[in-house]
PDB file of C-alpha atoms and ligand atoms in Angstrom:
ATOM      1  CA  MET A   3    -175.128 -32.097 145.760  1.00 72.00           C
ATOM      2  CA  ARG A   4    -177.286 -32.000 148.622  1.00 81.00           C
ATOM      3  CA  ARG A   5    -175.801 -29.483 151.014  1.00 91.00           C
ATOM      4  CA  ILE A   6    -177.074 -30.674 154.352  1.00 96.00           C
ATOM      5  CA  GLU A   7    -177.207 -28.103 157.555  1.00 97.00           C
ATOM      6  CA  ILE A   8    -176.553 -28.283 161.216  1.00 98.00           C
ATOM      7  CA  ALA A   9    -179.477 -26.552 163.712  1.00 98.00           C
ATOM      8  CA  PRO A  10    -178.981 -26.413 167.257  1.00 98.00           C
ATOM      9  CA  SER A  11    -181.707 -26.412 169.513  1.00 98.00           C
ATOM     10  CA  ILE A  12    -181.625 -23.509 171.965  1.00 98.00           C
ATOM     11  CA  LEU A  13    -184.111 -26.173 174.312  1.00 98.00           C
ATOM     12  CA  SER A  14    -180.201 -27.186 175.902  1.00 98.00           C
ATOM     13  CA  ALA A  15    -178.556 -23.610 176.191  1.00 98.00           C
ATOM     14  CA  ASP A  16    -178.102 -21.675 179.169  1.00 97.00           C
ATOM     15  CA  PHE A  17    -181.681 -19.715 179.329  1.00 97.00           C
ATOM     16  CA  GLY A  18    -179.722 -16.918 181.178  1.00 97.00           C
ATOM     17  CA  ASP A  19    -177.480 -16.086 178.497  1.00 98.00           C
ATOM     18  CA  MET A  20    -179.730 -16.783 175.261  1.00 98.00           C
ATOM     19  CA  ARG A  21    -178.193 -14.065 173.466  1.00 98.00           C
ATOM     20  CA  GLY A  22    -174.822 -15.197 173.981  1.00 98.00           C
ATOM     21  CA  GLU A  23    -175.427 -18.433 173.075  1.00 98.00           C
ATOM     22  CA  VAL A  24    -176.678 -17.918 169.924  1.00 98.00           C
ATOM     23  CA  LYS A  25    -174.026 -15.794 168.900  1.00 98.00           C
ATOM     24  CA  ARG A  26    -171.858 -18.305 169.966  1.00 98.00           C
ATOM     25  CA  LEU A  27    -173.749 -20.686 167.802  1.00 98.00           C
ATOM     26  CA  GLU A  28    -173.212 -18.137 164.759  1.00 98.00           C
ATOM     27  CA  ARG A  29    -169.381 -18.267 165.653  1.00 98.00           C
ATOM     28  CA  TYR A  30    -168.480 -21.824 165.579  1.00 98.00           C
ATOM     29  CA  GLY A  31    -170.846 -22.211 162.593  1.00 98.00           C
ATOM     30  CA  ALA A  32    -174.320 -23.499 162.661  1.00 98.00           C
ATOM     31  CA  ASP A  33    -176.288 -23.048 159.764  1.00 98.00           C
ATOM     32  CA  ARG A  34    -180.090 -21.632 162.047  1.00 98.00           C
ATOM     33  CA  ILE A  35    -181.111 -21.781 165.132  1.00 98.00           C
ATOM     34  CA  HIS A  36    -183.777 -24.296 166.439  1.00 98.00           C
ATOM     35  CA  ILE A  37    -186.289 -22.937 168.365  1.00 98.00           C
ATOM     36  CA  ASP A  38    -188.278 -24.922 170.866  1.00 98.00           C
ATOM     37  CA  VAL A  39    -191.958 -23.382 172.210  1.00 98.00           C
ATOM     38  CA  MET A  40    -194.074 -26.053 174.325  1.00 98.00           C
ATOM     39  CA  ASP A  41    -197.467 -24.551 176.064  1.00 98.00           C
ATOM     40  CA  GLY A  42    -197.297 -27.393 178.644  1.00 98.00           C
ATOM     41  CA  HIS A  43    -200.398 -29.287 176.988  1.00 97.00           C
ATOM     42  CA  PHE A  44    -199.540 -30.624 173.219  1.00 98.00           C
ATOM     43  CA  VAL A  45    -196.455 -31.201 175.291  1.00 98.00           C
ATOM     44  CA  PRO A  46    -195.962 -31.972 179.640  1.00 98.00           C
ATOM     45  CA  ASN A  47    -193.230 -28.934 179.450  1.00 98.00           C
ATOM     46  CA  LEU A  48    -192.884 -25.656 178.781  1.00 98.00           C
ATOM     47  CA  THR A  49    -190.397 -22.795 177.270  1.00 98.00           C
ATOM     48  CA  PHE A  50    -190.677 -19.220 175.726  1.00 95.00           C
ATOM     49  CA  GLY A  51    -192.916 -17.346 173.691  1.00 97.00           C
ATOM     50  CA  PRO A  52    -192.596 -15.003 170.957  1.00 98.00           C
ATOM     51  CA  ASP A  53    -190.506 -12.267 173.354  1.00 98.00           C
ATOM     52  CA  LEU A  54    -187.840 -14.514 173.563  1.00 98.00           C
ATOM     53  CA  ILE A  55    -187.510 -14.653 169.953  1.00 98.00           C
ATOM     54  CA  ARG A  56    -187.557 -11.027 169.656  1.00 98.00           C
ATOM     55  CA  SER A  57    -185.064 -10.208 172.103  1.00 98.00           C
ATOM     56  CA  ILE A  58    -182.409 -12.649 170.784  1.00 98.00           C
ATOM     57  CA  ARG A  59    -183.496 -11.537 167.407  1.00 98.00           C
ATOM     58  CA  GLY A  60    -181.019  -9.099 167.052  1.00 98.00           C
ATOM     59  CA  ALA A  61    -177.820 -10.922 168.169  1.00 98.00           C
ATOM     60  CA  THR A  62    -177.102 -13.158 165.096  1.00 98.00           C
ATOM     61  CA  ASP A  63    -178.348 -12.702 161.850  1.00 98.00           C
ATOM     62  CA  LEU A  64    -178.833 -16.782 161.312  1.00 98.00           C
ATOM     63  CA  PRO A  65    -182.287 -17.842 160.265  1.00 98.00           C
ATOM     64  CA  PHE A  66    -184.369 -18.731 163.232  1.00 98.00           C
ATOM     65  CA  GLU A  67    -186.865 -22.132 162.771  1.00 98.00           C
ATOM     66  CA  THR A  68    -189.428 -22.218 165.278  1.00 98.00           C
ATOM     67  CA  HIS A  69    -190.961 -25.254 166.287  1.00 99.00           C
ATOM     68  CA  LEU A  70    -194.233 -24.979 168.045  1.00 99.00           C
ATOM     69  CA  MET A  71    -195.159 -27.787 170.198  1.00 98.00           C
ATOM     70  CA  ILE A  72    -198.575 -25.875 171.027  1.00 98.00           C
ATOM     71  CA  GLU A  73    -202.172 -27.352 171.042  1.00 98.00           C
ATOM     72  CA  ARG A  74    -203.390 -24.549 168.735  1.00 98.00           C
ATOM     73  CA  PRO A  75    -200.323 -23.224 166.312  1.00 98.00           C
ATOM     74  CA  ASP A  76    -203.022 -21.683 164.357  1.00 98.00           C
ATOM     75  CA  LEU A  77    -203.909 -19.020 166.721  1.00 98.00           C
ATOM     76  CA  TYR A  78    -200.286 -18.160 167.186  1.00 98.00           C
ATOM     77  CA  VAL A  79    -198.547 -18.374 163.940  1.00 98.00           C
ATOM     78  CA  LYS A  80    -198.476 -14.651 163.254  1.00 98.00           C
ATOM     79  CA  ARG A  81    -197.292 -13.824 166.790  1.00 98.00           C
ATOM     80  CA  PHE A  82    -194.409 -15.547 166.388  1.00 98.00           C
ATOM     81  CA  ALA A  83    -193.807 -14.107 162.607  1.00 98.00           C
ATOM     82  CA  ASP A  84    -193.862 -11.220 163.727  1.00 98.00           C
ATOM     83  CA  ALA A  85    -190.921 -11.675 166.698  1.00 98.00           C
ATOM     84  CA  GLY A  86    -188.593 -12.618 164.272  1.00 98.00           C
ATOM     85  CA  SER A  87    -189.281 -16.316 163.416  1.00 98.00           C
ATOM     86  CA  ASP A  88    -187.956 -17.158 159.834  1.00 98.00           C
ATOM     87  CA  THR A  89    -189.835 -20.950 159.758  1.00 98.00           C
ATOM     88  CA  LEU A  90    -192.041 -21.657 161.751  1.00 98.00           C
ATOM     89  CA  ILE A  91    -192.897 -25.384 161.675  1.00 98.00           C
ATOM     90  CA  VAL A  92    -196.509 -26.558 163.504  1.00 98.00           C
ATOM     91  CA  HIS A  93    -197.747 -30.193 164.274  1.00 98.00           C
ATOM     92  CA  TYR A  94    -199.574 -32.787 162.093  1.00 98.00           C
ATOM     93  CA  GLU A  95    -200.970 -33.733 165.878  1.00 98.00           C
ATOM     94  CA  ALA A  96    -201.886 -30.371 166.904  1.00 98.00           C
ATOM     95  CA  LYS A  97    -205.782 -29.185 167.279  1.00 98.00           C
ATOM     96  CA  HIS A  98    -206.367 -26.954 164.368  1.00 98.00           C
ATOM     97  CA  SER A  99    -206.486 -27.782 160.293  1.00 97.00           C
ATOM     98  CA  VAL A 100    -202.850 -28.265 159.172  1.00 97.00           C
ATOM     99  CA  SER A 101    -203.243 -27.508 155.340  1.00 96.00           C
ATOM    100  CA  ARG A 102    -205.179 -24.040 156.634  1.00 97.00           C
ATOM    101  CA  THR A 103    -202.385 -23.173 159.045  1.00 98.00           C
ATOM    102  CA  LEU A 104    -199.318 -23.741 156.606  1.00 98.00           C
ATOM    103  CA  LYS A 105    -200.592 -22.154 153.900  1.00 97.00           C
ATOM    104  CA  ALA A 106    -201.271 -18.877 156.484  1.00 98.00           C
ATOM    105  CA  ILE A 107    -197.672 -19.028 157.144  1.00 98.00           C
ATOM    106  CA  GLY A 108    -196.931 -18.766 153.318  1.00 98.00           C
ATOM    107  CA  LYS A 109    -198.931 -15.858 153.803  1.00 98.00           C
ATOM    108  CA  LEU A 110    -197.178 -14.322 155.882  1.00 98.00           C
ATOM    109  CA  ASN A 111    -194.020 -14.548 154.062  1.00 98.00           C
ATOM    110  CA  LYS A 112    -192.573 -17.189 156.200  1.00 98.00           C
ATOM    111  CA  GLU A 113    -191.175 -20.962 155.714  1.00 98.00           C
ATOM    112  CA  ALA A 114    -194.040 -23.239 156.441  1.00 98.00           C
ATOM    113  CA  GLY A 115    -193.142 -26.706 158.365  1.00 98.00           C
ATOM    114  CA  ILE A 116    -194.993 -29.675 159.248  1.00 98.00           C
ATOM    115  CA  ALA A 117    -193.332 -31.791 162.245  1.00 98.00           C
ATOM    116  CA  VAL A 118    -194.474 -35.866 162.844  1.00 98.00           C
ATOM    117  CA  ASN A 119    -194.616 -37.406 166.223  1.00 98.00           C
ATOM    118  CA  PRO A 120    -193.104 -41.069 166.643  1.00 98.00           C
ATOM    119  CA  GLU A 121    -196.355 -42.472 166.535  1.00 97.00           C
ATOM    120  CA  THR A 122    -198.016 -40.565 163.466  1.00 97.00           C
ATOM    121  CA  PRO A 123    -197.597 -42.732 160.095  1.00 95.00           C
ATOM    122  CA  ILE A 124    -195.916 -40.205 157.646  1.00 95.00           C
ATOM    123  CA  SER A 125    -198.258 -41.420 154.966  1.00 93.00           C
ATOM    124  CA  SER A 126    -200.560 -39.163 156.951  1.00 92.00           C
ATOM    125  CA  ALA A 127    -198.790 -36.045 156.976  1.00 92.00           C
ATOM    126  CA  LEU A 128    -197.083 -36.415 152.947  1.00 92.00           C
ATOM    127  CA  GLY A 129    -201.016 -35.546 152.363  1.00 90.00           C
ATOM    128  CA  SER A 130    -201.208 -32.252 153.958  1.00 91.00           C
ATOM    129  CA  MET A 131    -197.718 -31.292 152.016  1.00 92.00           C
ATOM    130  CA  GLU A 132    -199.167 -28.900 149.533  1.00 92.00           C
ATOM    131  CA  TYR A 133    -198.539 -26.098 151.397  1.00 95.00           C
ATOM    132  CA  ALA A 134    -195.456 -26.937 153.492  1.00 97.00           C
ATOM    133  CA  ASP A 135    -191.721 -25.835 152.467  1.00 97.00           C
ATOM    134  CA  MET A 136    -190.487 -28.470 155.103  1.00 97.00           C
ATOM    135  CA  LEU A 137    -190.897 -31.988 156.856  1.00 97.00           C
ATOM    136  CA  LEU A 138    -189.679 -32.518 160.490  1.00 98.00           C
ATOM    137  CA  VAL A 139    -189.506 -35.843 161.703  1.00 98.00           C
ATOM    138  CA  MET A 140    -189.311 -35.924 165.338  1.00 98.00           C
ATOM    139  CA  GLY A 141    -186.796 -38.662 166.878  1.00 98.00           C
ATOM    140  CA  VAL A 142    -188.125 -38.764 170.016  1.00 98.00           C
ATOM    141  CA  HIS A 143    -191.409 -38.059 172.094  1.00 98.00           C
ATOM    142  CA  PRO A 144    -191.690 -34.089 171.692  1.00 98.00           C
ATOM    143  CA  GLY A 145    -191.301 -32.110 175.016  1.00 98.00           C
ATOM    144  CA  PHE A 146    -187.777 -32.817 176.461  1.00 98.00           C
ATOM    145  CA  GLY A 147    -184.012 -32.754 175.377  1.00 98.00           C
ATOM    146  CA  GLY A 148    -181.617 -35.840 176.035  1.00 98.00           C
ATOM    147  CA  GLN A 149    -183.977 -38.424 174.759  1.00 98.00           C
ATOM    148  CA  LYS A 150    -182.576 -41.727 172.577  1.00 98.00           C
ATOM    149  CA  PHE A 151    -183.630 -41.804 169.422  1.00 98.00           C
ATOM    150  CA  MET A 152    -186.449 -44.175 168.097  1.00 98.00           C
ATOM    151  CA  PRO A 153    -184.576 -45.945 165.016  1.00 98.00           C
ATOM    152  CA  SER A 154    -188.522 -46.177 163.494  1.00 97.00           C
ATOM    153  CA  ALA A 155    -187.741 -42.185 162.329  1.00 98.00           C
ATOM    154  CA  LEU A 156    -185.128 -43.709 159.819  1.00 98.00           C
ATOM    155  CA  ASP A 157    -187.629 -45.035 157.902  1.00 97.00           C
ATOM    156  CA  LYS A 158    -189.998 -42.330 157.579  1.00 97.00           C
ATOM    157  CA  ILE A 159    -187.386 -39.771 156.266  1.00 97.00           C
ATOM    158  CA  ARG A 160    -186.498 -42.982 153.287  1.00 97.00           C
ATOM    159  CA  ARG A 161    -190.298 -43.045 152.860  1.00 96.00           C
ATOM    160  CA  ALA A 162    -190.561 -38.936 153.036  1.00 96.00           C
ATOM    161  CA  LYS A 163    -187.717 -38.710 150.397  1.00 94.00           C
ATOM    162  CA  GLU A 164    -189.261 -41.464 148.227  1.00 93.00           C
ATOM    163  CA  ARG A 165    -192.508 -40.314 148.163  1.00 89.00           C
ATOM    164  CA  GLY A 166    -192.684 -36.462 149.419  1.00 83.00           C
ATOM    165  CA  LYS A 167    -193.374 -33.459 147.221  1.00 85.00           C
ATOM    166  CA  SER A 168    -189.925 -32.407 145.769  1.00 88.00           C
ATOM    167  CA  GLY A 169    -187.778 -29.792 146.823  1.00 91.00           C
ATOM    168  CA  VAL A 170    -189.396 -29.907 150.566  1.00 95.00           C
ATOM    169  CA  ARG A 171    -186.485 -29.693 153.106  1.00 96.00           C
ATOM    170  CA  ILE A 172    -186.556 -32.833 154.997  1.00 97.00           C
ATOM    171  CA  GLY A 173    -185.354 -32.435 159.306  1.00 98.00           C
ATOM    172  CA  ILE A 174    -184.743 -34.703 161.872  1.00 98.00           C
ATOM    173  CA  ASP A 175    -185.332 -33.743 165.706  1.00 98.00           C
ATOM    174  CA  GLY A 176    -184.388 -35.622 168.790  1.00 98.00           C
ATOM    175  CA  GLY A 177    -181.781 -37.898 170.079  1.00 98.00           C
ATOM    176  CA  ILE A 178    -179.203 -36.522 167.399  1.00 98.00           C
ATOM    177  CA  ASN A 179    -175.766 -36.787 167.889  1.00 98.00           C
ATOM    178  CA  LEU A 180    -172.656 -37.977 165.418  1.00 97.00           C
ATOM    179  CA  ASN A 181    -174.078 -41.435 165.340  1.00 97.00           C
ATOM    180  CA  THR A 182    -177.452 -41.023 164.393  1.00 98.00           C
ATOM    181  CA  GLY A 183    -177.010 -38.270 162.445  1.00 98.00           C
ATOM    182  CA  LEU A 184    -174.631 -40.011 159.922  1.00 96.00           C
ATOM    183  CA  LYS A 185    -178.172 -42.515 160.052  1.00 97.00           C
ATOM    184  CA  ALA A 186    -180.403 -40.033 159.477  1.00 97.00           C
ATOM    185  CA  ILE A 187    -178.282 -38.474 156.637  1.00 96.00           C
ATOM    186  CA  ASN A 188    -177.935 -41.921 154.970  1.00 95.00           C
ATOM    187  CA  ALA A 189    -181.561 -42.033 154.875  1.00 96.00           C
ATOM    188  CA  GLY A 190    -182.222 -38.397 153.023  1.00 95.00           C
ATOM    189  CA  VAL A 191    -182.399 -35.792 156.009  1.00 96.00           C
ATOM    190  CA  ASP A 192    -180.922 -32.157 154.739  1.00 96.00           C
ATOM    191  CA  GLU A 193    -181.034 -31.052 158.465  1.00 98.00           C
ATOM    192  CA  LEU A 194    -179.966 -32.211 161.734  1.00 98.00           C
ATOM    193  CA  ILE A 195    -181.173 -30.826 164.961  1.00 98.00           C
ATOM    194  CA  ALA A 196    -179.699 -31.257 168.011  1.00 98.00           C
ATOM    195  CA  GLY A 197    -179.413 -29.753 171.568  1.00 98.00           C
ATOM    196  CA  SER A 198    -177.840 -31.563 174.394  1.00 98.00           C
ATOM    197  CA  ALA A 199    -175.261 -33.461 171.823  1.00 98.00           C
ATOM    198  CA  ILE A 200    -173.810 -29.625 171.068  1.00 98.00           C
ATOM    199  CA  PHE A 201    -174.182 -28.153 174.760  1.00 98.00           C
ATOM    200  CA  ASP A 202    -173.472 -31.150 176.940  1.00 97.00           C
ATOM    201  CA  SER A 203    -170.881 -31.935 174.938  1.00 97.00           C
ATOM    202  CA  GLY A 204    -168.176 -29.559 177.604  1.00 95.00           C
ATOM    203  CA  ASP A 205    -167.123 -27.767 173.944  1.00 98.00           C
ATOM    204  CA  MET A 206    -169.474 -26.365 171.688  1.00 98.00           C
ATOM    205  CA  ARG A 207    -166.912 -25.323 169.182  1.00 98.00           C
ATOM    206  CA  LYS A 208    -165.709 -28.765 168.918  1.00 98.00           C
ATOM    207  CA  SER A 209    -169.435 -30.361 168.446  1.00 98.00           C
ATOM    208  CA  ILE A 210    -170.488 -27.863 165.953  1.00 98.00           C
ATOM    209  CA  LYS A 211    -167.399 -28.797 164.575  1.00 98.00           C
ATOM    210  CA  ASP A 212    -167.792 -32.242 163.842  1.00 98.00           C
ATOM    211  CA  PHE A 213    -171.558 -32.426 162.861  1.00 98.00           C
ATOM    212  CA  LYS A 214    -170.163 -30.180 159.936  1.00 97.00           C
ATOM    213  CA  LYS A 215    -167.630 -32.237 159.035  1.00 96.00           C
ATOM    214  CA  LEU A 216    -170.028 -35.481 159.281  1.00 95.00           C
ATOM    215  CA  CYS A 217    -172.660 -33.124 157.121  1.00 93.00           C
ATOM    216  CA  SER A 218    -169.989 -32.275 154.714  1.00 91.00           C
ATOM    217  CA  THR A 219    -168.317 -35.728 154.222  1.00 81.00           C
ATOM    218  CA  ALA A 220    -170.902 -38.206 154.314  1.00 72.00           C
ATOM    219  CA  LYS A 221    -171.536 -40.113 151.355  1.00 60.00           C
ATOM    220  CA  LEU A 222    -174.298 -38.477 149.293  1.00 59.00           C
TER     221      LEU A 222
HETATM  222  C1  DX5 B  19    -187.482 -32.374 171.567  1.00 82.62           C
HETATM  223  C2  DX5 B  19    -187.531 -30.567 170.957  1.00 82.62           C
HETATM  224  C3  DX5 B  19    -185.936 -30.924 170.126  1.00 82.62           C
HETATM  225  C4  DX5 B  19    -185.066 -30.629 171.350  1.00 82.62           C
HETATM  226  C5  DX5 B  19    -184.077 -31.927 170.805  1.00 82.62           C
HETATM  227  O1  DX5 B  19    -188.720 -32.078 172.167  1.00 82.62           O
HETATM  228  O2  DX5 B  19    -188.166 -30.620 169.755  1.00 82.62           O
HETATM  229  O3  DX5 B  19    -185.598 -30.148 169.450  1.00 82.62           O
HETATM  230  O4  DX5 B  19    -184.262 -29.770 171.957  1.00 82.62           O
HETATM  231  O5  DX5 B  19    -182.860 -31.994 172.065  1.00 82.62           O
HETATM  232  P1  DX5 B  19    -182.022 -33.542 171.838  1.00 82.62           P
HETATM  233  O6  DX5 B  19    -181.141 -33.055 170.671  1.00 82.62           O
HETATM  234  O7  DX5 B  19    -181.056 -33.567 173.501  1.00 82.62           O
HETATM  235  O8  DX5 B  19    -182.812 -34.742 171.633  1.00 82.62           O
HETATM  236 ZN1   ZN B  20    -187.617 -29.183 168.274  1.00 82.62          ZN
END
């Protein structure tokens, strides 16, 4: 049976209390923490670097999944690995040799993920999966939380499930709420990433509980 995980994105968390936020996420039942790194070049927004990861690493035992929305991930994967990331996700569209970066992540003994933007055909990414442990399908144009889910992502998930390397975890990121999350689960995802749906809900505990319920009761 497929186990579906919920990974809250701390892009929508209180940046002034990140340690408290990840502790709460763990207490309320999150499976992993999704950390969005943006460089102001690959996407038109800036967030945090390895030092933030290092400073919250001790606050939780949950795995850290670091989503690198940066132009040259190849130059930074080691620093993000050393800071305490368990998974490093790099973009297919960034300026690097995707296979070489994924291989380098594997050599650091970290899980390697490849992310695909809405305009990138899934077939392109599937051709670079040799060293990947995870595939992250974007449901929005990366850069900001709170955007509307693009349904074209569902077909990508289906195709990746059918034609992709077996054993690769498929995640969906951007625009996920209980409604779009269910569609993504039915399309075949293993992991839901959600930012605003959890942090802006007014009741984080209930929101995570609802997502967990969705993950466990969806028809698999
Ligand atoms: C978007 C980020 C997402 C973002 C999702 O660039 O990669 O992880 O936090 O936010 P929501 O869930 O609000 O769409
Ligand atoms: Zn993300």
